[in-house]
XYZ file of C-alpha atoms in Angstrom:
605
model
C -14.223 25.931 -4.324
C -11.494 24.598 -1.214
C -11.059 21.548 -1.172
C -9.300 20.769 1.439
C -10.052 20.277 5.209
C -9.559 24.627 6.891
C -7.510 23.014 9.386
C -5.263 21.761 7.019
C -2.398 24.081 7.617
C 0.511 25.345 5.394
C 0.460 27.506 2.553
C -0.578 23.845 0.931
C -3.976 24.257 2.835
C -4.472 27.019 0.513
C -5.404 25.316 -1.741
C -8.485 26.396 -4.768
C -9.956 24.735 -7.186
C -11.266 27.443 -9.169
C -14.149 26.698 -12.148
C -12.825 28.396 -14.752
C -16.450 28.099 -16.665
C -17.844 30.585 -13.476
C -15.171 32.665 -12.192
C -11.698 33.890 -12.382
C -8.625 34.499 -8.916
C -7.792 37.298 -11.141
C -4.592 38.942 -10.676
C -3.598 42.937 -11.274
C -0.189 42.144 -11.259
C 1.691 41.174 -14.385
C 3.716 38.588 -14.783
C 5.221 35.854 -16.445
C 3.312 34.656 -19.237
C 2.715 30.754 -20.291
C 0.546 29.866 -23.046
C -1.183 26.579 -23.038
C -1.670 25.224 -26.804
C -2.391 22.518 -29.073
C -0.822 23.581 -32.475
C 2.291 20.935 -32.236
C -0.171 18.742 -31.006
C -1.841 16.360 -27.520
C 0.890 15.329 -25.369
C 0.269 11.577 -23.728
C -2.205 10.008 -22.617
C -3.441 9.993 -18.581
C -3.424 7.181 -16.927
C -4.005 7.572 -13.756
C -2.665 7.960 -9.802
C -2.720 4.900 -8.259
C -1.877 3.409 -4.668
C -0.394 0.057 -4.112
C -2.190 -2.094 -0.861
C 0.347 -4.851 -0.247
C 4.427 -4.839 -0.067
C 4.262 -5.739 3.878
C 0.118 -6.462 5.268
C 0.312 -2.710 4.630
C -3.637 -2.183 5.087
C -3.622 -5.352 7.359
C -6.498 -3.479 9.893
C -8.938 -1.854 7.533
C -10.594 -5.075 7.351
C -11.107 -5.069 11.448
C -12.901 -1.152 11.240
C -16.512 -1.452 12.602
C -18.987 0.234 10.470
C -19.051 3.375 9.429
C -15.600 4.490 10.120
C -14.779 1.413 7.453
C -16.975 2.085 5.086
C -15.972 5.635 5.659
C -12.642 4.542 5.148
C -13.022 2.925 1.748
C -15.285 6.348 0.127
C -12.386 9.096 0.831
C -9.641 6.164 -0.755
C -11.944 5.653 -4.364
C -15.128 6.412 -4.304
C -15.590 8.133 -7.436
C -15.994 11.464 -5.782
C -12.992 11.473 -3.584
C -10.186 9.640 -5.416
C -9.697 7.037 -8.332
C -6.777 3.826 -6.157
C -5.810 1.198 -7.135
C -5.744 -2.174 -4.787
C -4.875 -5.901 -4.754
C -6.019 -7.875 -2.154
C -8.762 -9.288 -2.389
C -11.278 -7.547 0.002
C -10.072 -3.882 -0.527
C -10.023 -5.061 -4.966
C -13.793 -5.756 -4.320
C -14.811 -2.637 -1.832
C -12.885 -0.066 -4.838
C -15.050 -1.365 -7.853
C -18.383 -0.947 -5.383
C -17.283 2.349 -5.295
C -15.527 3.216 -8.980
C -16.272 0.012 -11.448
C -13.982 2.140 -13.336
C -10.554 1.096 -11.240
C -7.593 -0.526 -12.906
C -6.836 -3.744 -11.261
C -3.134 -4.495 -11.318
C -0.799 -7.548 -9.820
C 2.346 -7.263 -8.640
C 4.339 -10.530 -6.837
C 6.253 -9.058 -4.151
C 7.025 -13.235 -3.338
C 5.927 -16.028 -4.617
C 6.043 -20.176 -3.057
C 8.294 -21.446 -2.204
C 7.135 -24.314 -4.651
C 7.288 -22.565 -7.617
C 11.330 -21.698 -6.884
C 11.264 -25.549 -6.171
C 13.598 -25.447 -3.498
C 15.371 -22.368 -4.990
C 14.482 -18.418 -3.847
C 14.307 -18.166 -7.533
C 10.630 -17.965 -9.139
C 12.808 -18.107 -12.969
C 14.354 -21.577 -13.153
C 11.695 -23.289 -14.448
C 9.696 -20.635 -15.966
C 6.825 -22.285 -17.067
C 6.008 -23.153 -13.606
C 6.290 -19.878 -12.075
C 4.201 -18.676 -15.601
C 1.141 -20.669 -14.703
C 0.788 -19.996 -11.527
C 0.288 -16.191 -12.302
C -2.456 -17.304 -14.894
C -3.459 -19.675 -11.756
C -4.063 -16.689 -9.770
C -5.810 -14.123 -12.501
C -8.024 -17.248 -13.107
C -9.051 -17.302 -9.652
C -9.502 -13.553 -8.891
C -12.213 -14.068 -11.899
C -13.665 -17.294 -10.603
C -13.873 -16.886 -6.838
C -13.814 -13.003 -6.707
C -15.688 -12.328 -9.880
C -12.760 -9.974 -10.782
C -10.845 -8.733 -13.951
C -7.236 -7.978 -13.509
C -5.622 -5.368 -15.781
C -2.021 -5.488 -15.312
C 0.718 -8.066 -14.377
C 4.285 -7.469 -13.229
C 7.135 -9.477 -13.130
C 8.864 -9.866 -9.442
C 8.609 -6.436 -7.131
C 11.828 -4.336 -7.511
C 13.623 -7.638 -8.565
C 15.967 -8.899 -11.729
C 13.961 -9.668 -14.534
C 14.417 -12.462 -16.596
C 13.374 -11.920 -21.020
C 12.571 -15.570 -21.132
C 10.443 -15.523 -18.340
C 8.000 -12.165 -20.226
C 8.180 -13.529 -22.918
C 6.946 -17.028 -21.502
C 3.398 -15.012 -19.411
C 3.100 -13.198 -22.147
C 2.362 -16.733 -24.803
C 0.843 -18.005 -21.433
C -1.794 -15.290 -20.982
C -2.665 -15.729 -24.508
C -2.847 -19.160 -24.804
C -5.307 -18.677 -21.814
C -7.853 -16.377 -23.326
C -6.702 -13.387 -21.158
C -5.023 -11.368 -24.067
C -6.517 -7.901 -22.253
C -3.836 -8.527 -18.863
C -0.897 -5.797 -19.870
C 2.483 -6.636 -18.757
C 4.380 -4.146 -17.010
C 8.271 -4.441 -16.713
C 9.801 -4.638 -14.566
C 9.010 -2.813 -11.785
C 12.808 -1.838 -10.432
C 14.859 0.687 -12.393
C 14.994 2.656 -16.109
C 17.761 0.679 -17.414
C 18.257 -2.070 -18.694
C 14.693 -2.908 -19.335
C 14.434 -0.173 -21.948
C 17.766 -0.695 -23.565
C 16.241 -4.609 -24.072
C 13.184 -4.301 -25.251
C 14.425 -1.847 -27.629
C 16.827 -4.766 -29.060
C 14.840 -7.297 -28.195
C 11.314 -7.221 -30.847
C 9.561 -10.776 -29.235
C 9.941 -9.289 -26.073
C 9.062 -5.123 -26.908
C 5.585 -7.189 -28.343
C 5.145 -8.364 -24.689
C 5.767 -5.137 -22.364
C 2.211 -2.948 -22.611
C 4.084 -0.295 -19.299
C 7.698 -0.152 -18.667
C 7.345 0.319 -14.650
C 9.736 1.895 -12.291
C 10.143 2.228 -9.049
C 11.235 6.140 -7.410
C 12.273 7.329 -10.564
C 13.665 10.854 -9.657
C 10.150 12.869 -11.941
C 13.441 11.933 -14.267
C 13.360 9.072 -17.475
C 15.917 8.065 -19.459
C 16.041 8.719 -23.316
C 16.125 4.962 -23.912
C 12.684 4.353 -22.370
C 11.020 7.365 -24.283
C 12.570 5.336 -27.341
C 10.589 2.525 -26.384
C 7.174 4.378 -27.919
C 5.529 2.515 -24.414
C 3.802 4.286 -22.180
C 5.728 5.036 -19.412
C 4.712 4.656 -15.216
C 5.756 5.429 -11.546
C 4.910 2.079 -10.678
C 5.774 3.004 -6.875
C 6.805 5.526 -5.616
C 5.571 8.219 -2.536
C 6.753 5.691 0.623
C 7.217 9.162 1.809
C 5.579 10.142 5.973
C 2.191 11.435 4.747
C 2.361 14.988 7.559
C 2.490 17.806 5.248
C 5.698 17.548 3.659
C 4.631 13.622 2.421
C 1.783 16.138 1.190
C 4.177 18.419 -0.257
C 6.223 15.153 -2.049
C 3.123 14.012 -3.618
C 1.756 17.109 -5.435
C 5.521 17.587 -6.540
C 6.389 14.061 -7.706
C 2.141 14.199 -9.575
C 2.703 17.104 -11.592
C 6.152 16.579 -11.997
C 6.840 13.357 -12.939
C 4.812 14.042 -16.354
C 6.955 17.479 -17.190
C 10.457 15.654 -16.607
C 9.190 12.461 -17.325
C 6.582 12.049 -19.571
C 4.692 8.776 -16.644
C 0.954 9.493 -17.403
C 0.765 7.155 -13.437
C 2.220 7.244 -10.438
C 1.146 4.461 -7.970
C 1.543 5.481 -4.372
C 3.380 2.960 -2.206
C 0.486 2.547 -0.025
C -2.395 3.178 0.061
C -3.530 3.495 3.697
C -1.369 2.839 6.415
C -3.524 0.440 8.203
C -0.469 -1.792 10.049
C 1.172 -1.172 13.382
C 2.765 2.079 14.596
C 6.822 1.345 14.942
C 6.542 -0.860 12.375
C 8.749 -0.104 9.094
C 8.153 2.182 7.237
C 5.130 3.814 9.761
C 2.292 6.077 8.087
C 3.662 5.962 4.536
C 0.315 5.986 3.366
C -2.143 8.731 2.039
C -3.905 8.229 4.953
C -4.304 6.738 8.225
C -6.136 3.818 9.826
C -4.624 1.469 12.178
C -6.935 2.303 15.097
C -9.720 -0.195 14.741
C -10.156 -1.074 17.990
C -11.154 2.879 18.682
C -12.537 4.166 15.347
C -10.042 6.554 14.762
C -8.857 7.753 11.544
C -6.582 10.607 10.048
C -7.968 12.047 6.398
C -4.127 12.952 5.553
C -2.522 15.427 3.154
C -1.846 13.083 0.291
C -5.468 12.817 0.604
C -6.642 16.008 -0.469
C -3.191 16.289 -2.535
C -4.257 13.288 -4.928
C -7.989 14.864 -5.324
C -6.585 18.179 -6.765
C -6.296 15.505 -9.734
C -8.799 13.216 -9.501
C -11.690 14.593 -9.618
C -10.884 16.741 -12.576
C -9.616 14.362 -14.554
C -10.218 10.928 -15.949
C -8.107 8.367 -17.187
C -8.381 8.312 -20.723
C -8.077 12.586 -20.419
C -4.961 14.229 -23.189
C -2.039 16.317 -21.679
C -1.247 19.259 -23.874
C 2.216 19.074 -24.430
C 2.624 22.869 -23.585
C 3.077 21.895 -19.359
C 6.575 22.878 -17.631
C 8.275 24.597 -14.492
C 7.007 28.127 -13.238
C 9.854 30.610 -14.125
C 10.483 30.993 -10.258
C 9.592 27.491 -9.549
C 7.168 24.727 -9.201
C 5.192 23.492 -12.224
C 1.901 23.144 -14.090
C 0.292 20.365 -16.481
C -3.169 20.920 -18.161
C -5.259 18.407 -19.785
C -8.047 17.990 -21.628
C -11.120 15.381 -22.306
C -11.170 16.816 -26.183
C -14.759 16.779 -25.338
C -14.489 20.772 -24.390
C -12.782 20.428 -20.811
C -9.916 21.580 -19.071
C -8.671 21.205 -15.949
C -4.854 22.305 -15.530
C -3.099 21.850 -11.654
C -0.372 23.793 -10.300
C 2.647 23.902 -7.921
C 4.772 25.675 -5.757
C 5.952 23.413 -3.276
C 9.193 24.590 -1.866
C 12.459 22.029 -1.625
C 12.156 20.899 2.869
C 8.023 20.787 1.987
C 7.906 18.456 -0.515
C 10.734 15.912 0.594
C 10.129 12.215 -0.535
C 11.673 9.841 1.322
C 13.884 8.804 -2.170
C 15.498 9.338 -4.290
C 17.234 12.112 -2.509
C 16.359 15.813 -4.161
C 18.908 18.221 -5.197
C 18.082 22.089 -4.089
C 15.770 24.261 -5.569
C 14.158 27.592 -5.364
C 10.300 28.983 -5.590
C 9.482 32.430 -4.551
C 6.423 34.534 -5.175
C 5.418 34.596 -8.674
C 2.462 35.827 -10.095
C 1.443 34.441 -13.358
C -0.726 33.756 -16.586
C -1.936 31.806 -18.757
C -2.889 32.048 -21.924
C -5.315 29.544 -23.849
C -5.039 29.305 -27.632
C -5.387 26.897 -30.294
C -7.837 24.583 -31.802
C -8.886 22.995 -28.946
C -10.110 26.424 -26.762
C -12.895 26.439 -29.831
C -14.350 23.653 -27.868
C -14.267 25.364 -24.716
C -17.091 26.000 -22.738
C -16.227 29.449 -22.200
C -15.791 32.542 -23.882
C -13.189 34.303 -25.400
C -12.715 36.583 -22.797
C -11.780 33.572 -20.907
C -8.958 32.734 -22.814
C -6.197 34.591 -20.617
C -6.294 34.505 -16.707
C -4.107 35.556 -14.396
C -2.823 34.238 -10.846
C -0.233 34.969 -7.922
C 0.798 32.468 -7.076
C 2.759 31.497 -3.332
C 4.940 28.994 -1.981
C 3.952 25.541 -1.152
C 0.270 26.225 -2.876
C -2.186 24.122 -5.319
C -3.916 25.306 -7.737
C -6.497 23.640 -9.888
C -8.281 25.008 -12.030
C -11.038 23.408 -14.208
C -14.258 23.314 -15.912
C -15.284 20.725 -14.902
C -18.741 21.123 -11.848
C -19.205 17.889 -10.855
C -16.055 17.813 -8.182
C -16.357 18.396 -4.771
C -14.636 17.743 -0.954
C -15.981 15.023 0.274
C -16.148 14.787 4.437
C -17.812 12.691 6.703
C -18.418 13.992 10.784
C -15.217 13.534 12.696
C -14.159 9.689 13.956
C -13.677 9.056 17.055
C -10.632 9.996 19.187
C -7.383 7.310 19.070
C -7.222 5.214 22.035
C -4.504 2.997 22.788
C -4.848 -0.526 22.695
C -6.782 -2.506 24.974
C -5.019 -3.803 28.420
C -7.201 -6.794 28.213
C -7.843 -8.247 24.989
C -9.086 -12.417 24.468
C -9.835 -14.514 21.303
C -11.530 -17.432 21.332
C -10.775 -17.873 17.574
C -15.065 -18.950 17.309
C -16.607 -18.033 14.122
C -20.245 -18.577 12.846
C -20.275 -20.736 9.354
C -17.752 -19.262 7.213
C -15.988 -15.810 8.318
C -15.931 -13.211 6.061
C -12.668 -12.734 6.357
C -9.982 -15.790 6.807
C -7.943 -13.656 9.540
C -8.486 -12.933 13.219
C -8.459 -9.366 14.097
C -5.916 -7.516 15.607
C -2.644 -10.183 14.591
C -0.495 -8.787 12.241
C 0.909 -11.550 10.716
C 5.413 -10.361 10.055
C 5.940 -13.614 8.041
C 3.547 -17.147 7.421
C -0.232 -17.360 7.465
C -1.851 -17.556 10.388
C -6.122 -18.210 9.112
C -9.426 -19.465 10.879
C -9.199 -22.982 11.173
C -12.239 -25.697 11.584
C -10.852 -28.627 13.594
C -13.194 -31.153 12.838
C -10.539 -34.067 14.393
C -11.317 -31.827 17.829
C -14.577 -32.769 19.077
C -14.498 -30.383 22.052
C -13.199 -27.686 23.040
C -10.687 -26.249 19.981
C -12.398 -26.890 17.195
C -12.864 -23.213 16.001
C -8.717 -22.788 15.841
C -6.343 -19.805 14.471
C -4.367 -22.252 12.144
C -0.573 -21.190 10.504
C -0.789 -22.347 7.489
C 2.670 -21.779 5.261
C 4.734 -24.930 4.742
C 7.839 -23.953 3.365
C 9.418 -21.044 3.185
C 8.627 -18.593 -0.558
C 10.554 -17.012 -2.719
C 11.305 -13.681 -0.886
C 11.329 -10.566 -2.529
C 14.691 -9.543 -0.037
C 15.670 -10.833 3.380
C 12.572 -12.607 5.553
C 12.386 -14.652 9.236
C 13.257 -18.435 9.190
C 10.055 -18.439 11.262
C 6.037 -17.732 10.962
C 5.165 -14.513 13.879
C 2.402 -12.612 14.043
C 1.734 -9.977 16.249
C -0.449 -7.736 18.450
C -0.856 -5.213 20.431
C 0.472 -2.338 21.567
C 4.530 -1.178 21.207
C 5.080 0.415 24.653
C 3.841 -2.967 26.308
C 6.731 -3.677 28.991
C 4.842 -6.062 31.856
C 1.880 -7.911 30.551
C 0.657 -11.546 30.922
C 0.132 -13.822 27.288
C -1.284 -16.959 27.605
C -2.677 -19.124 24.511
C -2.673 -22.858 23.865
C -1.294 -23.760 20.913
C -1.853 -27.590 18.758
C 1.191 -28.821 17.504
C 0.986 -30.450 13.868
C 4.456 -31.317 12.969
C 5.504 -35.389 14.185
C 8.862 -35.133 14.435
C 10.134 -31.871 14.799
C 8.754 -27.660 14.670
C 7.958 -26.044 17.415
C 5.368 -23.511 18.591
C 5.614 -19.736 20.614
C 3.935 -17.285 22.129
C 6.291 -13.801 22.620
C 6.648 -10.679 24.721
C 8.431 -7.384 23.711
C 8.466 -7.836 20.152
C 10.507 -4.631 19.339
C 11.029 -5.271 15.530
C 8.715 -6.207 12.988
C 9.177 -6.851 9.284
C 12.072 -9.044 7.550
C 14.014 -8.877 11.024
C 12.135 -10.297 14.292
C 13.054 -9.000 17.966
C 11.673 -10.846 21.321
C 11.628 -12.407 23.967
C 9.633 -15.834 23.508
C 8.906 -19.422 24.784
C 9.311 -21.677 23.221
C 7.851 -25.559 22.959
C 9.396 -27.631 20.865
C 8.916 -31.106 20.153
C 10.480 -33.004 21.908
C 10.252 -30.607 25.120
C 11.518 -31.871 28.911
C 9.367 -30.980 30.984
C 10.396 -32.641 34.331
C 10.937 -35.907 35.223
C 10.235 -37.988 31.931
C 7.408 -36.342 30.758
C 7.926 -34.763 27.384
C 5.507 -32.792 25.285
C 3.936 -34.222 22.238
C 2.755 -33.504 19.062
C -1.356 -33.591 18.042
C -1.347 -32.792 21.974
C -2.594 -29.750 23.091
C -1.364 -27.224 26.032
C -1.721 -23.826 27.039
C 1.345 -21.724 27.824
C 1.379 -18.573 29.914
C 4.671 -16.234 29.769
C 4.530 -13.335 32.624
C 6.745 -10.389 32.201
C 7.117 -6.974 34.761
C 9.864 -5.266 34.952
C 13.303 -7.655 34.566
C 11.611 -11.386 35.763
C 10.149 -13.510 33.358
C 7.899 -16.477 34.236
C 6.573 -19.223 32.074
C 3.341 -21.496 32.845
C 2.485 -25.198 30.845
C -0.725 -26.184 31.554
C -0.385 -24.378 35.131
C 2.833 -25.763 36.223
C 5.585 -23.007 36.553
C 8.708 -23.964 34.484
C 10.495 -21.289 35.784
C 10.245 -17.523 37.981
C 11.956 -14.612 37.928
C 14.087 -15.242 35.458
C 15.929 -11.917 34.552
C 15.623 -10.098 31.981
C 17.251 -7.506 30.365
C 16.581 -6.817 26.937
C 14.168 -6.266 25.218
C 12.235 -3.144 27.388
C 9.018 -3.034 25.812
C 7.488 -3.987 22.171
C 4.029 -5.642 21.041
C 2.299 -9.741 21.836
C 3.026 -11.856 19.110
C 2.910 -16.416 18.517
C 4.424 -17.926 15.975
C 5.891 -21.002 14.866
C 9.488 -22.393 15.015
C 10.189 -23.203 11.212
C 7.178 -22.991 7.911
C 4.853 -25.931 9.797
C 1.028 -26.494 10.281
C 0.109 -25.575 13.892
C -2.866 -23.797 15.999
C -3.864 -21.953 18.770
C -7.136 -21.265 20.821
C -7.924 -18.955 23.772
C -5.248 -16.102 23.315
C -5.610 -13.625 26.317
C -3.628 -11.014 27.325
C -4.046 -8.537 30.512
C -1.127 -5.686 29.871
C 0.260 -4.672 33.765
C 1.629 -1.335 32.181
């Protein structure tokens, strides 16, 4: 039963699922022998394969897809017959739960609201405030979205604080949230492992030791804790066939080498603009809601080799490991008569992950024979004739052998063809009632938060607007811009006109801008912009004022730029050399309230 698309080539394309109770890929060639046995007991319990939706608005464009394509993408990501994954944005979590009610939900802070740090870029100075904020977030998930959060982390890839972890555990318990478990510290194995060993109270507070990008390896101290070990962020690799090979290798070897029972990918779906940092690092690609195009990439099919034929709660056999001539194998049982074996023979050059560095190693074609032994064999649903079987393994292949008979390859008709962002685009931000999504389609916030807003103080044409609502710099994970900005459009745009009505809400300071040729995203933003600050001298004695609507228009063609305010030309044919191309954008000069309306783009080239 082939569970990958026929067009997916390289030898990974020979991925095969064999039902042990029906037939086998038998090789007449003799090869290396590998025993699958439980005479010394079973291994650790399998906790699942997950993926992060966040840490850079990675699912931002997904919500803008029209049906049926949006549901098709969600099915590939979450439906039981496809994959088991994790996500933590509200809408995405609810869609995941619809398709798989047993899915696990995790919250991991990457940043905190500015007030949590009380003016400092640090969340631990007032740990009681930070703990209360996290607990309130968990209560909000239940109260407003009917979502139960199962695990919560500390702070993504930053220093942990033992006092805060203990206080968080105490606050969770005091609030009746004993079921919510803590993962720490979403960084490196050390020093968290040694500190947990030395501190009994901390040991009791932490349920999972989570590490990022472990390179499939662990450390002795982590094993000594007796805690479950997770690769709580991994992969982060371009989702071509090499990325699929990376994912196949680490899904097996995270357990074989490091006894990690869960692997969580960053990120779930590459649903953000091409040319933003880490483009196409998702398990699949869905970055064109305007066309409906999406691509089911190789990591999706690799994930299915495990998730279609196991469940969280299955148990690894202790007799798992590496093949003599390269590659690895794992075996899991539900202890009720089912067995699944996953093999991978990924070569070095076809399985390099973005991090950490991968030492050289060799893989060659080989014949292997599995011998099923021990007490668990008596519960399997096939006779002794099939307690040994052989297979010829080529390089860069993934095989699943299983007694599970309900696995299937999910598929839909091909989506529409890829198409560039429309050259003519308008949005008046008028939505009736309460919109299901708070963000306007296709705007991708890089800093700040831009949401739909009902302007009840304006009885005129600006009742429905888009508003920047973050008024204090957050406690950031890494370096971030000191202004807010949301990008839209096509990174290759060169000549274009952008127009937007703007409204400054800060009376004595602040400013609003529209921009073109935005050629960097993430924490560092580069663009050519048209600012309107308070106060801004226009001509004669006129000045712009807060709480007044203005229309800004910025036109760039070749090396020349022109700008109008309310139809009055401020400058014309100003010389512009850099940047040469990029997105359009709106933003504010600081973290301040500001509104936007009647946004329009005309791309000239």
